């Protein structure tokens, strides 16, 4: 389970994750996910990844830790095996690293409800944030280019094509 320390979570936050997880215990479960855009064998710019509006588990969904994420045991095993590799490959992009590890282990991502949820921020907590460098300055695109192989892109592109049919 992950949760950010600068968010005010509602009382039912954890229960919603647990209930959703019980219904699909082989998927990463989150309150907010974005769809990774893949087209013509390439991952799109991070800014093109938009919130999803489904509870369907998919490999092209990226769980956003800001609203809380629950990981299945097989994912935790894989993370332990990876050790500190994230330090070199995506040191400030935990959501991207965690998605990549899930993809390697064929663990899909699903959202608790069809509407993504972003909970209120703790007042005064945003003077320094990863949003500035990773999103606004485009560093997430760098981390993506370091992690995802052509085969990873093919897997996600296949998920995108399945969705379209």
Tab-separated table of C-alpha atoms in Angstrom:
chain	number	residue	atom	x	y	z
A	1	UNK	CA	0.000	0.000	0.000
A	2	UNK	CA	1.250	3.473	-0.790
A	3	UNK	CA	-0.143	6.862	0.161
A	4	UNK	CA	1.230	10.374	-0.045
A	5	UNK	CA	1.903	12.314	3.144
A	6	UNK	CA	0.520	15.584	1.764
A	7	UNK	CA	-3.048	14.379	1.134
A	8	UNK	CA	-6.109	14.435	3.372
A	9	UNK	CA	-7.704	11.028	2.842
A	10	UNK	CA	-11.414	10.468	3.525
A	11	UNK	CA	-12.572	7.914	6.094
A	12	UNK	CA	-13.591	5.324	3.477
A	13	UNK	CA	-10.364	5.600	1.469
A	14	UNK	CA	-8.711	2.394	2.669
A	15	UNK	CA	-11.943	0.387	2.767
A	16	UNK	CA	-12.645	1.263	-0.884
A	17	UNK	CA	-9.186	0.010	-1.890
A	18	UNK	CA	-9.600	-3.214	0.094
A	19	UNK	CA	-13.074	-3.978	-1.295
A	20	UNK	CA	-11.917	-3.312	-4.850
A	21	UNK	CA	-8.799	-5.432	-4.322
A	22	UNK	CA	-10.897	-8.336	-2.969
A	23	UNK	CA	-12.814	-8.333	-6.249
A	24	UNK	CA	-9.618	-8.568	-8.320
A	25	UNK	CA	-6.664	-9.627	-6.119
A	26	UNK	CA	-4.242	-10.042	-9.025
A	27	UNK	CA	-4.363	-6.377	-10.049
A	28	UNK	CA	-2.876	-3.194	-8.652
A	29	UNK	CA	-5.808	-1.221	-7.237
A	30	UNK	CA	-5.893	2.575	-7.072
A	31	UNK	CA	-8.194	5.570	-6.686
A	32	UNK	CA	-6.740	7.422	-9.682
A	33	UNK	CA	-5.125	6.115	-12.854
A	34	UNK	CA	-4.113	7.653	-16.171
A	35	UNK	CA	-4.065	5.883	-19.525
A	36	UNK	CA	-0.594	5.694	-21.056
A	37	UNK	CA	-0.870	6.765	-24.671
A	38	UNK	CA	0.788	4.436	-27.139
A	39	UNK	CA	0.689	4.948	-30.880
A	40	UNK	CA	2.767	3.682	-33.769
A	41	UNK	CA	5.114	1.795	-31.463
A	42	UNK	CA	5.882	4.780	-29.219
A	43	UNK	CA	4.779	5.951	-25.806
A	44	UNK	CA	3.229	9.397	-25.988
A	45	UNK	CA	4.365	12.419	-24.032
A	46	UNK	CA	3.467	12.156	-20.338
A	47	UNK	CA	1.260	15.241	-20.680
A	48	UNK	CA	-0.975	13.243	-23.078
A	49	UNK	CA	-1.788	10.589	-20.465
A	50	UNK	CA	-5.333	11.347	-19.293
A	51	UNK	CA	-7.434	10.049	-16.376
A	52	UNK	CA	-9.341	6.845	-17.041
A	53	UNK	CA	-13.065	6.398	-16.536
A	54	UNK	CA	-13.322	2.649	-16.042
A	55	UNK	CA	-12.623	-0.033	-13.454
A	56	UNK	CA	-11.302	-2.445	-16.081
A	57	UNK	CA	-7.815	-3.790	-15.236
A	58	UNK	CA	-5.348	-2.944	-18.016
A	59	UNK	CA	-1.620	-2.858	-18.665
A	60	UNK	CA	-1.813	0.645	-20.151
A	61	UNK	CA	-3.163	2.195	-16.945
A	62	UNK	CA	-0.744	4.032	-14.650
A	63	UNK	CA	-1.716	4.121	-10.957
A	64	UNK	CA	-1.117	7.543	-9.421
A	65	UNK	CA	0.137	7.154	-5.884
A	66	UNK	CA	-1.157	10.540	-4.802
A	67	UNK	CA	-4.603	9.057	-4.135
A	68	UNK	CA	-3.383	5.738	-2.733
A	69	UNK	CA	-2.528	2.379	-4.279
A	70	UNK	CA	-2.778	-1.224	-3.070
A	71	UNK	CA	-0.330	-3.734	-4.576
A	72	UNK	CA	-0.882	-7.513	-4.776
A	73	UNK	CA	1.674	-9.851	-3.157
A	74	UNK	CA	3.270	-10.925	-6.466
A	75	UNK	CA	4.035	-7.278	-7.157
A	76	UNK	CA	5.746	-6.881	-3.786
A	77	UNK	CA	7.898	-9.923	-4.486
A	78	UNK	CA	8.998	-8.425	-7.794
A	79	UNK	CA	9.745	-5.055	-6.186
A	80	UNK	CA	11.960	-6.785	-3.622
A	81	UNK	CA	13.809	-8.567	-6.447
A	82	UNK	CA	14.394	-5.245	-8.235
A	83	UNK	CA	15.980	-3.805	-5.105
A	84	UNK	CA	17.419	-0.326	-5.624
A	85	UNK	CA	17.399	-0.352	-9.445
A	86	UNK	CA	14.909	2.528	-9.390
A	87	UNK	CA	17.656	4.866	-8.165
A	88	UNK	CA	19.329	4.717	-11.565
A	89	UNK	CA	16.287	4.277	-13.787
A	90	UNK	CA	13.679	6.642	-12.313
A	91	UNK	CA	14.813	8.108	-9.012
A	92	UNK	CA	12.040	10.692	-8.688
A	93	UNK	CA	9.201	8.934	-10.516
A	94	UNK	CA	7.843	6.228	-8.254
A	95	UNK	CA	4.526	5.911	-10.125
A	96	UNK	CA	6.340	5.211	-13.390
A	97	UNK	CA	8.760	2.781	-11.731
A	98	UNK	CA	5.904	0.904	-10.054
A	99	UNK	CA	3.985	0.702	-13.338
A	100	UNK	CA	7.037	-0.650	-15.132
A	101	UNK	CA	7.513	-3.334	-12.474
A	102	UNK	CA	3.812	-4.256	-12.728
A	103	UNK	CA	4.109	-4.482	-16.513
A	104	UNK	CA	7.155	-6.764	-16.262
A	105	UNK	CA	5.161	-9.049	-13.985
A	106	UNK	CA	1.975	-8.806	-16.123
A	107	UNK	CA	0.033	-7.255	-13.242
A	108	UNK	CA	-2.717	-4.985	-14.608
A	109	UNK	CA	-3.846	-1.731	-12.993
A	110	UNK	CA	-7.465	-1.039	-12.087
A	111	UNK	CA	-9.222	1.954	-10.621
A	112	UNK	CA	-11.607	1.556	-7.642
A	113	UNK	CA	-14.429	3.464	-9.377
A	114	UNK	CA	-15.058	4.693	-12.887
A	115	UNK	CA	-14.397	8.244	-11.727
A	116	UNK	CA	-10.786	9.001	-10.719
A	117	UNK	CA	-10.392	10.608	-7.313
A	118	UNK	CA	-7.868	13.179	-6.162
A	119	UNK	CA	-8.259	14.018	-2.506
A	120	UNK	CA	-7.566	17.432	-0.927
A	121	UNK	CA	-3.989	18.550	-0.349
A	122	UNK	CA	-2.661	19.379	3.106
A	123	UNK	CA	-2.548	23.194	3.138
A	124	UNK	CA	0.971	24.569	2.676
A	125	UNK	CA	2.429	21.239	1.590
A	126	UNK	CA	3.228	22.101	-2.030
A	127	UNK	CA	6.143	24.527	-1.700
A	128	UNK	CA	8.359	21.698	-2.935
A	129	UNK	CA	6.908	18.885	-5.002
A	130	UNK	CA	7.800	16.358	-7.675
A	131	UNK	CA	5.017	17.801	-9.811
A	132	UNK	CA	7.310	20.723	-10.653
A	133	UNK	CA	10.196	18.715	-12.073
A	134	UNK	CA	8.553	15.499	-13.208
A	135	UNK	CA	5.429	16.900	-14.844
A	136	UNK	CA	5.914	20.608	-15.514
A	137	UNK	CA	9.558	20.292	-16.618
A	138	UNK	CA	8.987	16.993	-18.465
A	139	UNK	CA	11.291	14.721	-16.452
A	140	UNK	CA	8.714	11.908	-16.518
A	141	UNK	CA	9.382	11.545	-20.250
A	142	UNK	CA	13.055	10.941	-19.447
A	143	UNK	CA	12.194	8.249	-16.901
A	144	UNK	CA	9.838	6.577	-19.377
A	145	UNK	CA	12.559	6.476	-22.027
A	146	UNK	CA	14.955	4.818	-19.537
A	147	UNK	CA	12.533	2.090	-18.498
A	148	UNK	CA	10.224	0.856	-21.228
A	149	UNK	CA	11.502	-1.503	-23.923
A	150	UNK	CA	9.992	-2.043	-27.381
A	151	UNK	CA	8.346	-5.196	-26.020
A	152	UNK	CA	6.808	-3.206	-23.145
A	153	UNK	CA	5.393	-0.741	-25.674
A	154	UNK	CA	3.978	-3.610	-27.769
A	155	UNK	CA	2.199	-5.032	-24.714
A	156	UNK	CA	0.616	-1.668	-23.907
A	157	UNK	CA	-0.198	-0.983	-27.544
A	158	UNK	CA	-1.986	-4.344	-27.672
A	159	UNK	CA	-4.054	-3.318	-24.645
A	160	UNK	CA	-4.944	-0.057	-26.394
A	161	UNK	CA	-6.019	-1.882	-29.546
A	162	UNK	CA	-8.117	-4.361	-27.528
A	163	UNK	CA	-9.896	-1.442	-25.889
A	164	UNK	CA	-10.665	0.106	-29.274
A	165	UNK	CA	-12.377	-3.051	-30.602
